[in-house]
Structure formats: C-alpha cells, structure tokens
DNA sequence: TTCAATTAGTGGCATATGCCACTTTTGCCG
DNA sequence: CGGCAAAAGTGGCATATGCCACTAATTGAA
C-alpha cells in the first residue's frame, strides 16, 4: 500500500475528532469571548432556547451528554442568571429548564458573534462542505456502536 | 411542520463536532476501560510513543492543545508510572517526555482493544468514509481561522 | 395498598482543557 | 557584559464531561 504518512493521531478516528474539536472549539470560544460565554455554554443555551422547557434528561439526550455532566455544566449558567429550572407539574422527579430574560438577551448577543465565526468558518471550507461535514458528524454521533465480545478473552 | 426535532440542534459546526466527540469518545473509552486508560490518555501515550522524546511544546502543538492543558493531562500518567520527563540537554527550559517500560506495555495492551473499537467503527461507516472523515477533520483542525475584528498580525 | 424495580437528578471524585500570571532560561542588542 | 524580550513550563482557577453511589418520586405488580 502507500507509504502511510505519519500515523500519529491520524489513524484514530476518536483522536482525530478530539483534535479537531479542540482546534475549532478555541476558534468559537475566541469569537464568543466578548459575551463571557464559552462555545459549549452558547450551544447549551441555544438548545434550551429551541426546546420547549425541556427536562434535563431530554437535553442530555439531544446533546448526547451524560445527565450529570449536563447538571454540572448548567450550574454556572444558573449562577449567572441565564437559566432557571422548575419542577414538572406531573412528575416531581423531572426538572425542567428554561432561559431567563437575561439568558435570552445573552443568547441574542452571542448569536451575533457566533454568526461571524460560523461565516468565517464556512468561507474557509465552503458552506457545502461544512454541511456535509456536519451531516457526517451527526451520523457518527448517532451510530449505535457497541463493543462486540466485551472482555474475558485470553 | 414542527421544527426542532432533528437529532442535531443547530447548524453550529462546533456544537456538532463536540456532540460527535462526546459520542465517539464514550465508545472508545468503553473499549479501553479494561486498561484503565481513557481514550485521551491512550492518544497521548501513542503520540509520545511515535515521537522521539518530544518536548512538551512539541506534543502540544501536534495535538493542537494548550501547553498547560498537556501538563495537566500528563500528571496522572506520570503518577501512574507510564510516562516520565527529563530536561533537554541543551535548553534547560525544555522538558522532554518519554514512555516508561510500563508505559510501553500499557500502550501495547491498549492498542489491542483500540484496534477492536477502531475496526468496529470502520465496519459501521466504512474504512473509506472513515478515512475521508479523518482527512476532513484534520483539514478543519489545521485551518488558520481568525476572527476578523481583533485580527492584527499573525 | 405495599413494596421492589425503574426513572430522574444530585454530589463527589477524577480527568480534560483553557487562560492567565509567574518563574526560569535563553537570546539578542546596544 | 547587562538588561530586556521571547520561549517553555508551572500552578491556580474555572468550565467540560463521565462514572458511580445515592436519594426521591413513580410505576407495576402481588
């Protein structure tokens, strides 16, 4: 076969993905810096915004993140007054989430800066390519991966 | 029709990337769990392995990660005896890194499990597609993105 | 109705990552 | 040569994420 270039991270799908995530994350973080929000927080606020007072579990599922991780990530946003929670009317185990007026305002503010970064990115890779990449990433994220024969070998 | 029912949630390239990273990270983490290593640690050990006693800055650059972040991430690996550092002969500011024999052994052990996960992934998406995805991700990671506003000299 | 199993979150602990302020070395220059 | 800027790391602080053990609220029998 071809004289494979430096293997390094290149071979591991996961390592490559994380590396790209660090790189792109920095870019979007820089873009949002003036708002005081991290790109992850921005994404979370947006997800809450487009949902209808979602339960924590619902958000976690949509973002494919651990429920407890979501709880942790939500704390600074609640502390800063951007988000608030309230119990579900029918199931007291369920805690629903919504943006506060300040949260909505902050999101609007962030959306403008996000747009600049997003545009910048798409100008570089092309809107078409970017859309394809996102589709591919969504497909990967939604894969039902499972370890075949879990352990107990040799 | 009703909106907001898509798997993703926004057109944000960064959010989509992070979401996929969380998802895939879990898969690889599960695969490596028997070794006691996280997929990130595995990636770091591998990077050190294929490099020639790299300086910390060199590793950070290759993985596109903050130097201080690398330092933090390295700590548990040093504590567990998989990695050791030593000063550069010519420049005392430089700290070089290498795997210990246990580190090499642990890496070998992890490589086997990684291979299974990697194979599992490629069976699902196709080796061809996976390679393309990695190429796209590497391209994204190496983009020279810059915010127009604060952009000065570079 | 009462109790075991399930579901939704919380809290603690540990790693992953970044930024910023320092400290130590080098390098460069007048 | 002396001093100042740049380079390489370190440490502290804060957020991002996961897993596990627990608690509280529900549900599904018996």
Tab-separated table of C-alpha atoms (C1' of nucleotides) in Angstrom:
chain	number	residue	atom	x	y	z
A	1	UNK	CA	0.000	0.000	0.000
A	2	UNK	CA	1.006	3.583	0.051
A	3	UNK	CA	3.732	4.621	2.393
A	4	UNK	CA	1.311	5.843	5.004
A	5	UNK	CA	2.322	9.202	6.293
A	6	UNK	CA	2.810	9.799	9.969
A	7	UNK	CA	0.287	7.635	11.719
A	8	UNK	CA	0.012	9.560	14.905
A	9	UNK	CA	-3.437	10.785	15.708
A	10	UNK	CA	-4.294	10.413	12.054
A	11	UNK	CA	-5.349	6.798	12.373
A	12	UNK	CA	-7.594	7.005	15.387
A	13	UNK	CA	-10.980	8.354	14.487
A	14	UNK	CA	-11.547	9.433	18.032
A	15	UNK	CA	-8.222	11.191	18.460
A	16	UNK	CA	-8.672	12.990	15.166
A	17	UNK	CA	-12.125	14.078	16.195
A	18	UNK	CA	-10.965	15.393	19.550
A	19	UNK	CA	-8.066	17.219	17.996
A	20	UNK	CA	-10.381	18.966	15.561
A	21	UNK	CA	-12.782	19.722	18.397
A	22	UNK	CA	-10.038	21.385	20.425
A	23	UNK	CA	-8.993	23.446	17.446
A	24	UNK	CA	-12.430	24.546	16.379
A	25	UNK	CA	-13.538	24.992	19.956
A	26	UNK	CA	-10.831	27.534	20.500
A	27	UNK	CA	-11.918	29.467	17.464
A	28	UNK	CA	-15.545	29.652	18.506
A	29	UNK	CA	-14.550	30.345	22.089
A	30	UNK	CA	-12.492	33.296	20.963
A	31	UNK	CA	-15.370	34.568	18.886
A	32	UNK	CA	-17.762	34.361	21.837
A	33	UNK	CA	-15.289	35.633	24.402
A	34	UNK	CA	-16.745	39.172	24.415
A	35	UNK	CA	-20.008	37.719	25.724
A	36	UNK	CA	-18.305	35.860	28.539
A	37	UNK	CA	-19.769	32.612	27.272
A	38	UNK	CA	-17.873	29.533	26.183
A	39	UNK	CA	-18.960	27.916	22.945
A	40	UNK	CA	-20.269	24.990	24.950
A	41	UNK	CA	-22.430	27.254	27.054
A	42	UNK	CA	-23.664	29.006	23.978
A	43	UNK	CA	-24.654	25.676	22.483
A	44	UNK	CA	-26.433	24.703	25.645
A	45	UNK	CA	-28.353	27.978	25.854
A	46	UNK	CA	-29.338	27.580	22.234
A	47	UNK	CA	-30.540	24.044	22.750
A	48	UNK	CA	-32.675	25.162	25.657
A	49	UNK	CA	-33.933	28.085	23.640
A	50	UNK	CA	-35.176	25.981	20.748
A	51	UNK	CA	-36.728	23.398	23.030
A	52	UNK	CA	-39.919	23.848	24.948
A	53	UNK	CA	-38.905	23.946	28.582
A	54	UNK	CA	-37.108	20.638	28.188
A	55	UNK	CA	-36.427	18.239	31.019
A	56	UNK	CA	-32.781	17.774	31.853
A	57	UNK	CA	-32.846	14.252	30.548
A	58	UNK	CA	-34.236	15.451	27.259
A	59	UNK	CA	-31.441	17.949	26.810
A	60	UNK	CA	-28.808	15.412	27.761
A	61	UNK	CA	-30.187	13.003	25.222
A	62	UNK	CA	-30.297	15.584	22.450
A	63	UNK	CA	-26.725	16.639	23.080
A	64	UNK	CA	-25.588	13.084	23.739
A	65	UNK	CA	-24.108	14.004	27.033
A	66	UNK	CA	-24.171	12.470	30.460
A	67	UNK	CA	-27.046	13.684	32.593
A	68	UNK	CA	-24.790	14.508	35.492
A	69	UNK	CA	-22.398	16.322	33.172
A	70	UNK	CA	-25.294	18.431	31.999
A	71	UNK	CA	-26.171	19.209	35.576
A	72	UNK	CA	-22.639	20.372	36.231
A	73	UNK	CA	-22.464	22.428	33.066
A	74	UNK	CA	-25.749	24.069	33.883
A	75	UNK	CA	-24.588	25.334	37.257
A	76	UNK	CA	-22.533	28.319	36.148
A	77	UNK	CA	-25.340	29.347	33.808
A	78	UNK	CA	-27.856	29.214	36.611
A	79	UNK	CA	-25.480	31.022	38.930
A	80	UNK	CA	-25.078	33.778	36.349
A	81	UNK	CA	-28.827	34.072	35.946
A	82	UNK	CA	-29.119	32.897	32.356
A	83	UNK	CA	-31.042	29.745	33.100
A	84	UNK	CA	-33.568	28.618	35.666
A	85	UNK	CA	-35.144	25.316	36.499
A	86	UNK	CA	-38.532	24.306	37.818
A	87	UNK	CA	-40.219	21.023	38.617
A	88	UNK	CA	-42.508	19.333	36.145
A	89	UNK	CA	-46.173	19.619	37.043
A	90	UNK	CA	-46.944	15.927	36.720
A	91	UNK	CA	-43.705	14.214	37.648
A	92	UNK	CA	-41.816	15.706	40.518
A	93	UNK	CA	-38.700	13.769	39.617
A	94	UNK	CA	-38.433	15.774	36.420
A	95	UNK	CA	-36.694	19.121	36.460
A	96	UNK	CA	-37.413	21.372	33.520
A	97	UNK	CA	-35.162	24.094	32.226
A	98	UNK	CA	-35.742	27.457	30.606
A	99	UNK	CA	-33.824	30.616	29.785
A	100	UNK	CA	-34.392	33.690	31.901
A	101	UNK	CA	-34.937	37.024	30.149
A	102	UNK	CA	-31.252	37.742	30.694
A	103	UNK	CA	-30.487	34.364	29.225
A	104	UNK	CA	-32.462	35.183	26.100
A	105	UNK	CA	-30.712	38.530	25.852
A	106	UNK	CA	-27.317	36.957	26.304
A	107	UNK	CA	-28.136	34.376	23.663
A	108	UNK	CA	-29.125	37.085	21.206
A	109	UNK	CA	-25.890	38.849	21.902
A	110	UNK	CA	-23.913	35.662	21.432
A	111	UNK	CA	-25.758	34.697	18.269
A	112	UNK	CA	-24.372	37.745	16.508
A	113	UNK	CA	-20.794	36.849	17.326
A	114	UNK	CA	-21.447	33.200	16.615
A	115	UNK	CA	-22.695	34.180	13.184
A	116	UNK	CA	-19.422	35.889	12.408
A	117	UNK	CA	-17.407	32.856	13.437
A	118	UNK	CA	-19.708	30.488	11.622
A	119	UNK	CA	-19.476	32.610	8.480
A	120	UNK	CA	-15.737	32.776	8.806
A	121	UNK	CA	-15.588	29.018	9.015
A	122	UNK	CA	-17.882	28.441	6.089
A	123	UNK	CA	-15.974	30.923	3.986
A	124	UNK	CA	-12.912	28.810	4.542
A	125	UNK	CA	-14.324	25.344	3.969
A	126	UNK	CA	-17.377	26.195	1.905
A	127	UNK	CA	-20.964	26.051	3.068
A	128	UNK	CA	-21.497	22.911	1.067
A	129	UNK	CA	-18.572	21.110	2.621
A	130	UNK	CA	-19.459	22.328	6.073
A	131	UNK	CA	-22.976	20.977	5.715
A	132	UNK	CA	-21.626	17.637	4.567
A	133	UNK	CA	-19.228	17.520	7.454
A	134	UNK	CA	-21.979	18.247	9.947
A	135	UNK	CA	-24.115	15.552	8.387
A	136	UNK	CA	-21.261	13.093	8.648
A	137	UNK	CA	-20.643	14.055	12.254
A	138	UNK	CA	-24.301	13.715	13.135
A	139	UNK	CA	-24.283	10.297	11.527
A	140	UNK	CA	-21.260	9.285	13.554
A	141	UNK	CA	-22.765	10.650	16.731
A	142	UNK	CA	-25.943	8.680	16.179
A	143	UNK	CA	-24.201	5.431	15.333
A	144	UNK	CA	-25.170	2.577	17.555
A	145	UNK	CA	-21.664	1.476	18.367
A	146	UNK	CA	-21.162	-1.399	20.656
A	147	UNK	CA	-18.231	-3.413	21.748
A	148	UNK	CA	-18.533	-6.936	20.322
A	149	UNK	CA	-17.218	-9.522	22.761
A	150	UNK	CA	-16.666	-7.489	25.853
A	151	UNK	CA	-13.528	-8.682	27.604
A	152	UNK	CA	-12.965	-12.148	29.072
A	153	UNK	CA	-10.644	-13.079	26.223
A	154	UNK	CA	-7.233	-14.770	26.518
B	1	UNK	CA	-44.392	21.408	10.313
B	2	UNK	CA	-42.963	21.476	13.722
B	3	UNK	CA	-39.333	22.305	13.877
B	4	UNK	CA	-36.791	21.365	16.475
B	5	UNK	CA	-36.993	17.622	16.249
B	6	UNK	CA	-33.757	16.994	14.450
B	7	UNK	CA	-31.046	14.909	16.040
B	8	UNK	CA	-28.559	17.735	15.985
B	9	UNK	CA	-29.958	21.035	17.066
B	10	UNK	CA	-28.244	23.765	15.233
B	11	UNK	CA	-26.066	24.421	12.269
B	12	UNK	CA	-23.167	25.182	14.514
B	13	UNK	CA	-20.153	23.331	13.224
B	14	UNK	CA	-18.536	23.479	16.600
B	15	UNK	CA	-21.528	22.140	18.507
B	16	UNK	CA	-21.951	19.328	16.018
B	17	UNK	CA	-18.304	18.454	16.331
B	18	UNK	CA	-18.396	18.398	20.119
B	19	UNK	CA	-21.510	16.303	20.141
B	20	UNK	CA	-19.903	13.729	17.892
B	21	UNK	CA	-16.766	13.840	20.010
B	22	UNK	CA	-18.738	13.082	23.166
B	23	UNK	CA	-20.467	10.219	21.472
B	24	UNK	CA	-17.424	8.644	19.912
B	25	UNK	CA	-15.341	9.360	22.970
B	26	UNK	CA	-17.643	7.272	25.064
B	27	UNK	CA	-17.340	4.401	22.662
B	28	UNK	CA	-13.568	4.403	22.641
B	29	UNK	CA	-13.481	4.989	26.373
B	30	UNK	CA	-15.619	1.937	26.933
B	31	UNK	CA	-13.368	-0.092	24.677
B	32	UNK	CA	-10.266	0.962	26.583
B	33	UNK	CA	-11.851	0.748	30.011
B	34	UNK	CA	-10.269	-2.643	30.785
B	35	UNK	CA	-6.857	-0.998	30.580
B	36	UNK	CA	-7.789	1.754	32.975
B	37	UNK	CA	-6.907	4.333	30.342
B	38	UNK	CA	-9.165	6.978	28.876
B	39	UNK	CA	-9.140	7.354	25.115
B	40	UNK	CA	-7.471	10.710	25.570
B	41	UNK	CA	-4.685	9.185	27.615
B	42	UNK	CA	-4.282	6.438	25.076
B	43	UNK	CA	-3.938	9.029	22.352
B	44	UNK	CA	-1.371	10.918	24.351
B	45	UNK	CA	0.687	7.819	25.105
B	46	UNK	CA	0.592	6.922	21.444
B	47	UNK	CA	1.701	10.359	20.374
B	48	UNK	CA	4.622	10.204	22.755
B	49	UNK	CA	5.419	6.693	21.572
B	50	UNK	CA	5.702	7.642	17.923
B	51	UNK	CA	7.691	10.762	18.670
B	52	UNK	CA	11.323	10.824	19.647
B	53	UNK	CA	11.377	12.019	23.221
B	54	UNK	CA	9.377	15.081	22.269
B	55	UNK	CA	9.410	18.319	24.198
B	56	UNK	CA	6.109	19.200	25.824
B	57	UNK	CA	5.611	22.080	23.460
B	58	UNK	CA	6.082	19.772	20.501
B	59	UNK	CA	3.407	17.408	21.723
B	60	UNK	CA	1.026	20.240	22.483
B	61	UNK	CA	1.495	21.588	19.005
B	62	UNK	CA	0.964	18.229	17.336
B	63	UNK	CA	-2.230	17.613	19.259
B	64	UNK	CA	-3.300	21.232	18.997
B	65	UNK	CA	-3.745	21.547	22.691
B	66	UNK	CA	-2.786	24.140	25.234
B	67	UNK	CA	0.629	23.551	26.741
B	68	UNK	CA	-0.677	23.880	30.253
B	69	UNK	CA	-3.520	21.522	29.454
B	70	UNK	CA	-0.978	18.992	28.293
B	71	UNK	CA	0.908	19.413	31.519
B	72	UNK	CA	-2.229	18.718	33.498
B	73	UNK	CA	-3.186	15.743	31.391
B	74	UNK	CA	0.262	14.298	31.744
B	75	UNK	CA	0.165	14.304	35.522
B	76	UNK	CA	-1.963	11.222	36.102
B	77	UNK	CA	0.114	9.332	33.551
B	78	UNK	CA	3.322	10.277	35.331
B	79	UNK	CA	1.789	9.468	38.674
B	80	UNK	CA	0.821	6.028	37.398
B	81	UNK	CA	4.302	5.449	36.064
B	82	UNK	CA	3.527	5.336	32.363
B	83	UNK	CA	5.410	8.454	31.441
B	84	UNK	CA	8.490	10.259	32.656
B	85	UNK	CA	10.070	13.561	31.862
B	86	UNK	CA	13.624	14.812	31.757
B	87	UNK	CA	15.299	18.100	30.905
B	88	UNK	CA	16.710	18.768	27.493
B	89	UNK	CA	20.480	18.649	27.404
B	90	UNK	CA	20.927	21.969	25.649
B	91	UNK	CA	17.994	24.030	26.763
B	92	UNK	CA	17.064	23.746	30.389
B	93	UNK	CA	13.704	25.346	29.775
B	94	UNK	CA	12.682	22.377	27.668
B	95	UNK	CA	11.206	19.316	29.299
B	96	UNK	CA	11.193	16.194	27.206
B	97	UNK	CA	8.829	13.295	27.607
B	98	UNK	CA	9.087	9.551	27.092
B	99	UNK	CA	7.180	6.396	27.964
B	100	UNK	CA	8.468	4.176	30.726
B	101	UNK	CA	8.661	0.425	30.102
B	102	UNK	CA	5.329	0.108	31.888
B	103	UNK	CA	4.020	2.839	29.658
B	104	UNK	CA	5.067	0.916	26.559
B	105	UNK	CA	3.483	-2.227	27.936
B	106	UNK	CA	0.280	-0.442	28.779
B	107	UNK	CA	0.190	1.081	25.328
B	108	UNK	CA	0.594	-2.346	23.727
B	109	UNK	CA	-2.224	-3.626	25.856
B	110	UNK	CA	-4.424	-0.686	24.919
B	111	UNK	CA	-3.579	-0.921	21.234
B	112	UNK	CA	-5.262	-4.300	21.057
B	113	UNK	CA	-8.505	-3.008	22.496
B	114	UNK	CA	-8.262	0.162	20.465
B	115	UNK	CA	-7.973	-1.958	17.341
B	116	UNK	CA	-11.236	-3.673	18.125
B	117	UNK	CA	-13.048	-0.386	18.612
B	118	UNK	CA	-11.463	1.139	15.557
B	119	UNK	CA	-12.451	-1.876	13.489
B	120	UNK	CA	-15.954	-1.773	14.886
B	121	UNK	CA	-16.235	1.840	13.883
B	122	UNK	CA	-14.889	1.304	10.401
B	123	UNK	CA	-17.174	-1.651	9.880
B	124	UNK	CA	-20.073	0.666	10.535
B	125	UNK	CA	-19.064	3.665	8.483
B	126	UNK	CA	-16.690	2.048	6.027
B	127	UNK	CA	-12.929	2.407	6.020
B	128	UNK	CA	-13.152	4.652	3.010
B	129	UNK	CA	-15.603	7.005	4.653
B	130	UNK	CA	-13.695	6.964	7.913
B	131	UNK	CA	-10.510	7.962	6.137
B	132	UNK	CA	-12.312	10.776	4.392
B	133	UNK	CA	-13.798	11.955	7.634
B	134	UNK	CA	-10.422	11.980	9.332
B	135	UNK	CA	-8.956	13.892	6.425
B	136	UNK	CA	-11.739	16.433	6.652
B	137	UNK	CA	-11.254	16.750	10.389
B	138	UNK	CA	-7.520	17.191	10.023
B	139	UNK	CA	-8.156	19.869	7.450
B	140	UNK	CA	-10.536	21.641	9.806
B	141	UNK	CA	-8.117	21.348	12.676
B	142	UNK	CA	-5.335	22.848	10.633
B	143	UNK	CA	-7.404	25.726	9.294
B	144	UNK	CA	-5.954	29.093	10.077
B	145	UNK	CA	-9.124	30.606	11.438
B	146	UNK	CA	-9.004	34.102	12.726
B	147	UNK	CA	-11.608	36.479	13.976
B	148	UNK	CA	-11.768	39.436	11.584
B	149	UNK	CA	-12.255	42.022	14.323
B	150	UNK	CA	-9.287	41.538	16.595
B	151	UNK	CA	-7.119	40.165	13.837
B	152	UNK	CA	-3.886	42.047	13.741
B	153	UNK	CA	-0.563	40.486	12.979
B	154	UNK	CA	-0.076	36.804	12.547
C	1	DT	C1'	-52.315	-0.842	49.428
C	2	DT	C1'	-47.447	-2.123	49.997
C	3	DC	C1'	-43.047	-2.982	48.217
C	4	DA	C1'	-39.490	-3.972	44.624
C	5	DA	C1'	-37.814	-2.125	40.282
C	6	DT	C1'	-37.305	1.828	37.438
C	7	DT	C1'	-36.556	6.643	36.358
C	8	DA	C1'	-34.618	11.407	37.002
C	9	DG	C1'	-31.412	14.032	39.269
C	10	DT	C1'	-27.608	15.166	42.644
C	11	DG	C1'	-22.980	15.078	44.599
C	12	DG	C1'	-18.471	13.518	44.852
C	13	DC	C1'	-14.331	12.310	42.500
C	14	DA	C1'	-11.282	12.310	38.518
C	15	DT	C1'	-9.716	13.585	34.077
C	16	DA	C1'	-9.767	17.040	30.040
C	17	DT	C1'	-8.793	21.722	28.585
C	18	DG	C1'	-8.061	26.673	28.512
C	19	DC	C1'	-6.466	31.172	30.112
C	20	DC	C1'	-3.612	33.999	32.853
C	21	DA	C1'	0.103	35.273	35.846
C	22	DC	C1'	4.543	33.918	37.097
C	23	DT	C1'	9.456	31.917	37.087
C	24	DT	C1'	13.408	30.262	34.798
C	25	DT	C1'	16.253	30.174	30.733
C	26	DT	C1'	17.757	31.777	26.504
C	27	DG	C1'	18.788	35.066	23.025
C	28	DC	C1'	19.687	39.360	21.294
C	29	DC	C1'	21.421	44.012	21.313
C	30	DG	C1'	23.410	48.178	22.381
D	1	DC	C1'	28.599	42.486	29.698
D	2	DG	C1'	23.980	43.912	31.351
D	3	DG	C1'	19.365	44.062	30.721
D	4	DC	C1'	15.085	43.212	28.399
D	5	DA	C1'	12.027	40.444	25.324
D	6	DA	C1'	10.824	35.842	23.954
D	7	DA	C1'	10.307	30.970	24.865
D	8	DA	C1'	8.915	26.892	27.751
D	9	DG	C1'	6.740	25.304	31.652
D	10	DT	C1'	4.130	25.507	36.156
D	11	DG	C1'	0.223	26.477	39.146
D	12	DG	C1'	-4.086	28.252	40.117
D	13	DC	C1'	-8.765	28.861	38.753
D	14	DA	C1'	-12.814	27.654	36.027
D	15	DT	C1'	-15.519	25.038	32.919
D	16	DA	C1'	-16.448	20.406	30.445
D	17	DT	C1'	-17.583	15.572	30.984
D	18	DG	C1'	-18.023	10.939	32.766
D	19	DC	C1'	-18.899	7.319	36.163
D	20	DC	C1'	-20.638	5.736	40.417
D	21	DA	C1'	-23.287	5.710	44.557
D	22	DC	C1'	-27.414	7.713	46.484
D	23	DT	C1'	-31.960	9.879	47.089
D	24	DA	C1'	-36.563	10.931	45.749
D	25	DA	C1'	-40.603	10.028	43.030
D	26	DT	C1'	-43.148	6.756	40.022
D	27	DT	C1'	-44.756	2.645	38.311
D	28	DG	C1'	-46.010	-2.015	38.315
D	29	DA	C1'	-47.275	-5.915	40.390
D	30	DA	C1'	-48.842	-9.135	44.147
